[in-house]
GROMACS .gro file of C-alpha atoms in nm:
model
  299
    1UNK     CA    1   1.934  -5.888   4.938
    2UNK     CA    2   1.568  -6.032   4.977
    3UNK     CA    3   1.447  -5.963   5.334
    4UNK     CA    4   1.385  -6.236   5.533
    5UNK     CA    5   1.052  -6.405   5.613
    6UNK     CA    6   0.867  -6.258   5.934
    7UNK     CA    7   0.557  -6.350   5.984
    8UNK     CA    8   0.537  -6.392   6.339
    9UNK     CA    9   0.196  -6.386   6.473
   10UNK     CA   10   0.079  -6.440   6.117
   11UNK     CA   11  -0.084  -6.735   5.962
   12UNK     CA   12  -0.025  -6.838   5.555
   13UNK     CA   13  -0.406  -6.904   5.380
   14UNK     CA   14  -0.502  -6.947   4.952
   15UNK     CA   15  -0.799  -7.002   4.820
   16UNK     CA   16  -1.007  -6.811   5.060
   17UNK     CA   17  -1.191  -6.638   4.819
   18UNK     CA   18  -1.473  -6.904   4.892
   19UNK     CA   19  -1.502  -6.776   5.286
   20UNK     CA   20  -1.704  -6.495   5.335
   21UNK     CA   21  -1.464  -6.390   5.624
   22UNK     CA   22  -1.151  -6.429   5.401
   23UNK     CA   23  -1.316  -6.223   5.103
   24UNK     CA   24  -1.423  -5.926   5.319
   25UNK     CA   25  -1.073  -5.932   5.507
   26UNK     CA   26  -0.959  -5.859   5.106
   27UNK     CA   27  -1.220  -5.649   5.043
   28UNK     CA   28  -1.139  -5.444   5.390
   29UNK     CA   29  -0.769  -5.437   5.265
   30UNK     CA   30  -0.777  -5.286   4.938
   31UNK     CA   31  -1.004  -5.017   5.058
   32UNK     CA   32  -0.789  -4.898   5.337
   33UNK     CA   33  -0.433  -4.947   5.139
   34UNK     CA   34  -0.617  -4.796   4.780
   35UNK     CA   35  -0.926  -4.649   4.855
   36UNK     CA   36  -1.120  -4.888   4.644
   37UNK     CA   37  -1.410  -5.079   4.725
   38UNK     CA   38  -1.474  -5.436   4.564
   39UNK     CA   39  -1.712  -5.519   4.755
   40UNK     CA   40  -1.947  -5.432   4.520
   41UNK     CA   41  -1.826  -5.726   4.327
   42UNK     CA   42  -2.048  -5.999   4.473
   43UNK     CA   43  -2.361  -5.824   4.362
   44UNK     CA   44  -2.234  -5.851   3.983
   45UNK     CA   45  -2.112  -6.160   3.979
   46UNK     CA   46  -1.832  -6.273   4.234
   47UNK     CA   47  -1.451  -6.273   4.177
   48UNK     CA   48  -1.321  -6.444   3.897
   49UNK     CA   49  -1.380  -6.829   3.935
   50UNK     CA   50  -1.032  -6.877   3.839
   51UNK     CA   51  -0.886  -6.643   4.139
   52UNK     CA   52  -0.621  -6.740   4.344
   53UNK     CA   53  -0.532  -6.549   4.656
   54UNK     CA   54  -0.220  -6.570   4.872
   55UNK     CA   55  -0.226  -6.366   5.232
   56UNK     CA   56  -0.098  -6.380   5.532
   57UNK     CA   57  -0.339  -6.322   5.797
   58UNK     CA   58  -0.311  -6.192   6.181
   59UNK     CA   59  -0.516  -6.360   6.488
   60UNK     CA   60  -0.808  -6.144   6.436
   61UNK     CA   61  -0.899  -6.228   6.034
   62UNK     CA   62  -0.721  -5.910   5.937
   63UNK     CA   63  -0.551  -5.952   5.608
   64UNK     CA   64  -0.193  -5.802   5.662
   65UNK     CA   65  -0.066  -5.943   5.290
   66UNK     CA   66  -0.201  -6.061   4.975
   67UNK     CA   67  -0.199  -6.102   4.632
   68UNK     CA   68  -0.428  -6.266   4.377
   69UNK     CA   69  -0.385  -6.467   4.060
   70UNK     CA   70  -0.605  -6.523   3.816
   71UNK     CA   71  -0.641  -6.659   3.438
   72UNK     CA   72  -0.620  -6.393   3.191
   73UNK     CA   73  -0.579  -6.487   2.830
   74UNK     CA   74  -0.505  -6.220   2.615
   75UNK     CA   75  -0.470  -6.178   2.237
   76UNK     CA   76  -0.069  -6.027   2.175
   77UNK     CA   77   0.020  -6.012   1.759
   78UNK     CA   78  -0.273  -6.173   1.640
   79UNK     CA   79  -0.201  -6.478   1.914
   80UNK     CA   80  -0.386  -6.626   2.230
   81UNK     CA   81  -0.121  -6.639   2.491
   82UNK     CA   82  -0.216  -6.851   2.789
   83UNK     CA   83  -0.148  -6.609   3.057
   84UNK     CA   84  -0.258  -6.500   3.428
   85UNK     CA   85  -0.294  -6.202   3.584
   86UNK     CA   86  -0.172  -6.089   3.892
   87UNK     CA   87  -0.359  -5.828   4.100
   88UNK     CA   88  -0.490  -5.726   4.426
   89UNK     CA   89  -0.103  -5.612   4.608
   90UNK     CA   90  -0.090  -5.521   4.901
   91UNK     CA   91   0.026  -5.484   5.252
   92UNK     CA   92  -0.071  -5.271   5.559
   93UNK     CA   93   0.175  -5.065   5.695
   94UNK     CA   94   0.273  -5.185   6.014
   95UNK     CA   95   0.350  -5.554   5.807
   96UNK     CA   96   0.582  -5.374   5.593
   97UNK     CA   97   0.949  -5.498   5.538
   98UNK     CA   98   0.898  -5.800   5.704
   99UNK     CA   99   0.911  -6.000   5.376
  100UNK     CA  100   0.568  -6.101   5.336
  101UNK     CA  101   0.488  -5.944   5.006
  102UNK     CA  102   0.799  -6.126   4.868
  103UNK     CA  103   0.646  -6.432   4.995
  104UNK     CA  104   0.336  -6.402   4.820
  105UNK     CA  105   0.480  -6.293   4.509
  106UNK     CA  106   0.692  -6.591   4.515
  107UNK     CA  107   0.400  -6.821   4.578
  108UNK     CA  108   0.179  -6.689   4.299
  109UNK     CA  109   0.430  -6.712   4.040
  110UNK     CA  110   0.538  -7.077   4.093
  111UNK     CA  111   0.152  -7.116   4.134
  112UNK     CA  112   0.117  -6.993   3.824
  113UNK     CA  113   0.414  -7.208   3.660
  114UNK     CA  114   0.237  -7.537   3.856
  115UNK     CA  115  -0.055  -7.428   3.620
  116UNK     CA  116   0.139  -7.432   3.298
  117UNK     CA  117   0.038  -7.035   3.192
  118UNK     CA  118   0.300  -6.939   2.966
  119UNK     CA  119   0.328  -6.570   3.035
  120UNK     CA  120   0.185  -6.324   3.363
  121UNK     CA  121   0.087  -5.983   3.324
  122UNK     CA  122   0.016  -5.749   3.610
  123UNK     CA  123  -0.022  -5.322   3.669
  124UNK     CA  124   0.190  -5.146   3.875
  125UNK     CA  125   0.313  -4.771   3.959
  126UNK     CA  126   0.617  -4.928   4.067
  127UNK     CA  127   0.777  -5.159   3.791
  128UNK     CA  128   1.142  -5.171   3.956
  129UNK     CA  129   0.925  -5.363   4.228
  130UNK     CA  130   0.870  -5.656   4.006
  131UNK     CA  131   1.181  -5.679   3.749
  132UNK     CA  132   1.356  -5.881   3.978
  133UNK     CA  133   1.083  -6.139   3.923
  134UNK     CA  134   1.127  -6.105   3.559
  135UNK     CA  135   0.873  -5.884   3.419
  136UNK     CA  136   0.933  -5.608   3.163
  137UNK     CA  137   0.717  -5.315   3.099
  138UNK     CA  138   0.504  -5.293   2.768
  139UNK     CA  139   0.505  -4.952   2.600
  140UNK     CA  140   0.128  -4.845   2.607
  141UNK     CA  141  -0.018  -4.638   2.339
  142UNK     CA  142  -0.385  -4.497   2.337
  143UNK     CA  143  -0.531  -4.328   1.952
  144UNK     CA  144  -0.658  -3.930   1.904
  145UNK     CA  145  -0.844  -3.791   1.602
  146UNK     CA  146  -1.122  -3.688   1.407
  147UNK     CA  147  -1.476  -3.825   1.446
  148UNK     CA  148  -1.600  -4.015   1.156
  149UNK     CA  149  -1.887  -3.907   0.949
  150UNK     CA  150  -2.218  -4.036   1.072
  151UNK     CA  151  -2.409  -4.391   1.004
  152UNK     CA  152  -2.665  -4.365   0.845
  153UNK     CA  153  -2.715  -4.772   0.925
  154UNK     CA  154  -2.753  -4.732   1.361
  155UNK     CA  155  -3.049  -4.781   1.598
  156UNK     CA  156  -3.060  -4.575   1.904
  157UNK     CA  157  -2.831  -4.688   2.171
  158UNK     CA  158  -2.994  -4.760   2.553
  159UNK     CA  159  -2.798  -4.709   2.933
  160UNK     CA  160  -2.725  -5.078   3.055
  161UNK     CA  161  -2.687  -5.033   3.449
  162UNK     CA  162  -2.488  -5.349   3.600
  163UNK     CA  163  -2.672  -5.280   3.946
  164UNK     CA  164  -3.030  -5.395   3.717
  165UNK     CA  165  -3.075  -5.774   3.716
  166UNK     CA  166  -3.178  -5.762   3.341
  167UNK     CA  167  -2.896  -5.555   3.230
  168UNK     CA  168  -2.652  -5.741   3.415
  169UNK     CA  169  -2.787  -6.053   3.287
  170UNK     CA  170  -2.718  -5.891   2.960
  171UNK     CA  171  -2.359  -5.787   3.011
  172UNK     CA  172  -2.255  -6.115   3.181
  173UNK     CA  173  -2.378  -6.287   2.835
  174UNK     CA  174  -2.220  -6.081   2.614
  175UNK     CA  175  -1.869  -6.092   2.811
  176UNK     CA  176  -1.915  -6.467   2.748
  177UNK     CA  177  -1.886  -6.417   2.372
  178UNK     CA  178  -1.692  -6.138   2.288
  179UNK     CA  179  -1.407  -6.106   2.041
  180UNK     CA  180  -1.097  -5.923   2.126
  181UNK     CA  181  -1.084  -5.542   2.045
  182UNK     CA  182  -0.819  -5.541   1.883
  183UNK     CA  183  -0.547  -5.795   1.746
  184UNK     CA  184  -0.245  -5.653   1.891
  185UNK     CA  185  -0.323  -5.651   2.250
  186UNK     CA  186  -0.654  -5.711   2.388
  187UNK     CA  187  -0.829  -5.931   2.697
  188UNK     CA  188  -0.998  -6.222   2.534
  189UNK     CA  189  -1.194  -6.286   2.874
  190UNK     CA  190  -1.244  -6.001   3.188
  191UNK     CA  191  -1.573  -6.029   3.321
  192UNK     CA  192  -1.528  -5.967   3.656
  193UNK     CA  193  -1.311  -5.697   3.565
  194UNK     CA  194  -1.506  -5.528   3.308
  195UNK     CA  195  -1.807  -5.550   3.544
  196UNK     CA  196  -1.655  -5.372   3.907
  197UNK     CA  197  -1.444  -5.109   3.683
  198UNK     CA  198  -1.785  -5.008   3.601
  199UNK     CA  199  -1.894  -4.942   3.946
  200UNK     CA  200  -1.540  -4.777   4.024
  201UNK     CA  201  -1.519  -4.482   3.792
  202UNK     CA  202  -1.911  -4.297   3.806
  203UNK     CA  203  -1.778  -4.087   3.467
  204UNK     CA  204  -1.796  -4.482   3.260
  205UNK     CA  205  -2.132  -4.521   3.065
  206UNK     CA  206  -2.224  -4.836   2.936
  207UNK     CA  207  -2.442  -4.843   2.651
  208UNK     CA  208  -2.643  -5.128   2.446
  209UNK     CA  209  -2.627  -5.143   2.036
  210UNK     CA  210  -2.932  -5.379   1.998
  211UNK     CA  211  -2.872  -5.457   1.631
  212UNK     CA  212  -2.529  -5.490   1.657
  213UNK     CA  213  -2.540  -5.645   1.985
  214UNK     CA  214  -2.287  -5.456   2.146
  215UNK     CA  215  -2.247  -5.292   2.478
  216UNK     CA  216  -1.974  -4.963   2.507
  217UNK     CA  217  -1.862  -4.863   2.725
  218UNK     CA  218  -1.753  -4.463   2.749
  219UNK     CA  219  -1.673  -4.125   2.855
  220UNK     CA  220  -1.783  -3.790   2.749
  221UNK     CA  221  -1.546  -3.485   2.870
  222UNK     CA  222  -1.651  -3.109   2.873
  223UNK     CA  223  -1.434  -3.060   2.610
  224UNK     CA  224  -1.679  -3.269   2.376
  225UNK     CA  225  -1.398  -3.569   2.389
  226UNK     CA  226  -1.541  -3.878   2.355
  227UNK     CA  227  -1.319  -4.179   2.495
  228UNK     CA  228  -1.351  -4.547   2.373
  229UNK     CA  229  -1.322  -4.754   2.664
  230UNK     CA  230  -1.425  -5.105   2.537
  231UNK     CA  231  -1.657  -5.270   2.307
  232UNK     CA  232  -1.809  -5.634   2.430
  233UNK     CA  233  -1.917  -5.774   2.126
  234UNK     CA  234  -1.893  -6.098   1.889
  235UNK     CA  235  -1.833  -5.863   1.670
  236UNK     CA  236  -1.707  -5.526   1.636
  237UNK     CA  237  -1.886  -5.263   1.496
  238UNK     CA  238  -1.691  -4.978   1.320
  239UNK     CA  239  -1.682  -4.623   1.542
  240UNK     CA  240  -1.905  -4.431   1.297
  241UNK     CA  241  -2.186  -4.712   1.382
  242UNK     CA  242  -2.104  -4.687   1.766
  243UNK     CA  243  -2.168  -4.275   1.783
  244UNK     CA  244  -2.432  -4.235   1.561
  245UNK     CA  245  -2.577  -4.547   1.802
  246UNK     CA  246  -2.486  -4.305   2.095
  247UNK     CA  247  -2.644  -3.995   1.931
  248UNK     CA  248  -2.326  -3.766   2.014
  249UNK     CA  249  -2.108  -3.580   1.791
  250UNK     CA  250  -1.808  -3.539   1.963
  251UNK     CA  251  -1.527  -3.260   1.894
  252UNK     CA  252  -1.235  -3.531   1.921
  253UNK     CA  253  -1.158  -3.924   1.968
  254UNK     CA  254  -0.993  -4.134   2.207
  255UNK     CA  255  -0.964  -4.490   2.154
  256UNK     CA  256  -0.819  -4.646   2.461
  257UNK     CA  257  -0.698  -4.952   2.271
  258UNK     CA  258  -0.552  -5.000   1.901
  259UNK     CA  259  -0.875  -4.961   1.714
  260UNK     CA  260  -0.793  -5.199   1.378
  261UNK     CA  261  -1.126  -5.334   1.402
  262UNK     CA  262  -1.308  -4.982   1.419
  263UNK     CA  263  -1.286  -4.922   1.031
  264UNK     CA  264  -1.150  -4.584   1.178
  265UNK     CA  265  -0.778  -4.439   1.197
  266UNK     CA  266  -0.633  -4.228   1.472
  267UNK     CA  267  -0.252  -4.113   1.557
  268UNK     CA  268  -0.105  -4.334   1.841
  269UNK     CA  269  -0.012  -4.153   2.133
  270UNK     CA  270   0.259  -4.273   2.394
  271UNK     CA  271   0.077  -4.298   2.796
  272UNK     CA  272   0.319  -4.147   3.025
  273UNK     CA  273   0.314  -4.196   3.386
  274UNK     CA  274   0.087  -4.353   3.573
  275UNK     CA  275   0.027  -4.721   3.598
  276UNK     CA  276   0.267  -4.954   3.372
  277UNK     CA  277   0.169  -5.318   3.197
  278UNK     CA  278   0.411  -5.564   3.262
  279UNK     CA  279   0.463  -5.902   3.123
  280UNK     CA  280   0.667  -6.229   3.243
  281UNK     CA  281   0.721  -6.475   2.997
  282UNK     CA  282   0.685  -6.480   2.599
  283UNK     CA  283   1.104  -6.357   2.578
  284UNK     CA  284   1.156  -5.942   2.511
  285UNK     CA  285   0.747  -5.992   2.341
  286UNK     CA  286   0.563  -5.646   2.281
  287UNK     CA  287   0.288  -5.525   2.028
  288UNK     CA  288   0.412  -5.493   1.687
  289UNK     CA  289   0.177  -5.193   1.646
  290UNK     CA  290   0.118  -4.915   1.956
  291UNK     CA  291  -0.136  -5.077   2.158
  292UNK     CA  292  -0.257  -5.070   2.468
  293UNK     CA  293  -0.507  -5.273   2.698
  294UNK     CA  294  -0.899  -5.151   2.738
  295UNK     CA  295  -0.888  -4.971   3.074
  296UNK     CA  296  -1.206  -5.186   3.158
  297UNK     CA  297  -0.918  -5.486   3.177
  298UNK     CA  298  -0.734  -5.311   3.433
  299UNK     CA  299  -0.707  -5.460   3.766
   0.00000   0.00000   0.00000
């Protein structure tokens, strides 16, 4: 049975995202519930425009609930779906089982339906948490194998650093173009996203393909592994272009995302553990191919 509603001392606010106060009471939460700091955030760009928070908040501006929605079309068999995202769950401790977070999950999805998105995708360690509000998890599959041979056709790649005006500048244009990486299951728009995941993980590189007009972004393990992350790009240049740009020759290849556009093949590997995709809407729908989303979408 659904616990019941408690929010005594507690006041209801959306759409605070616009209020300095409300955005660093989110910021405050998600850092002491996750150990994540998006505060970083307003430096690179602000929250997405389309956010829409949902919190309950005490007498002092704390944030004891929230959760955020957001537009987040995605490409999923070739197709645009008109979808949201939820993100940004949470609630402290001492708030717990009082019914709040049911509350605000409630609230975002018929927010969401007001809007007319026809499907909602979140991440979550716990997916039993949200079947009951219809979502099924999406089998996510990243791609191993052998480096391709070399380009001869690729300039030099250069660092982009988000925290540089210029190269933020940069990045923030190209997110405004860019083509899906792949046509099974890819984010058609994430700027926001793309941008504080690269201030969250140090080990992510982001690097510039002038001629192709590309920014990567990547990893490099001691093992010589080099992990595909995301390409932001109008279009997307094949993986023997993108290392010969990067001047590495790796031992092995990870593509963290189906990699059909790559002109490069790799054995799809099931991810186990960790966080799951889940989708509302759209029926049973899942990538006809293995597939998974860039871990710069994640959120």
């Amino acid at each position: 049975m659904a616990e019941r509603l408690d929010s005594a001392g507690l006041t209801f606010r959306q759409d605070y995202f616009g209020d300095a106060a409300g955005w660093a009471a989110l910021v405050c939460l998600l850092r002491d519930i996750f150990g994540i700091d998006i505060g970083p955030l307003q430096q690179l760009g602000g929250p997405d425009p389309t956010s829409m928070p949902f919190g309950w908040f005490d007498a002092e501006g704390e944030l004891a609930a929230n959760i955020s929605a957001f537009a987040l079309p995605f490409v999923l068999n070739g197709r645009i779906v008109h979808a949201a995202g939820l993100q940004s769950g949470a609630v402290r401790p001492p708030w717990r089982g009082h019914g709040l977070y049911r509350d605000v999950t409630v609230k975002a999805l018929d927010w969401c339906e007001r809007q007319g998105f026809e499907a909602v995708i979140l991440y979550t360690d716990k997916p039993s948490l949200y079947e009951p509000y219809g979502f099924h998890a999406i089998p996510l599959h990243r791609y191993e194998g052998a480096a391709p041979a070399p380009s001869s056709s690729a300039a030099p790649a250069r660092p982009l650093l988000p925290t540089n005006a210029d190269d933020l500048a940069l990045l923030q244009s190209l997110l405004k173009i860019r083509s899906p990486v792949s046509t099974s299951l890819a984010v058609t728009v994430n700027a926001a996203m793309f941008l504080i995941n690269t201030q969250l993980d140090p080990d992510i590189r982001i690097s510039f393909l002038a001629e192709r007009e590309a920014a990567i972004a990547w990893k490099m393990d001691e093992a010589g592994r080099f992990s595909l992350l995301d390409v932001v790009a109008a279009e997307i240049p094949p993986l023997a272009v993108i290392l010969t740009g990067l001047e590495i020759a790796p031992a092995s290849v990870e593509v963290l995302f189906r990699p059909d556009k790559l002109s490069w093949e790799g054995a799809p590997q099931q991810l186990e553990g960790g966080t799951r995709l889940m989708l509302r809407g759209l029926g049973d729908a899942a990538p006809d191919f293995p597939a998974m989303l860039s871990p710069m979408a994640e959120f």
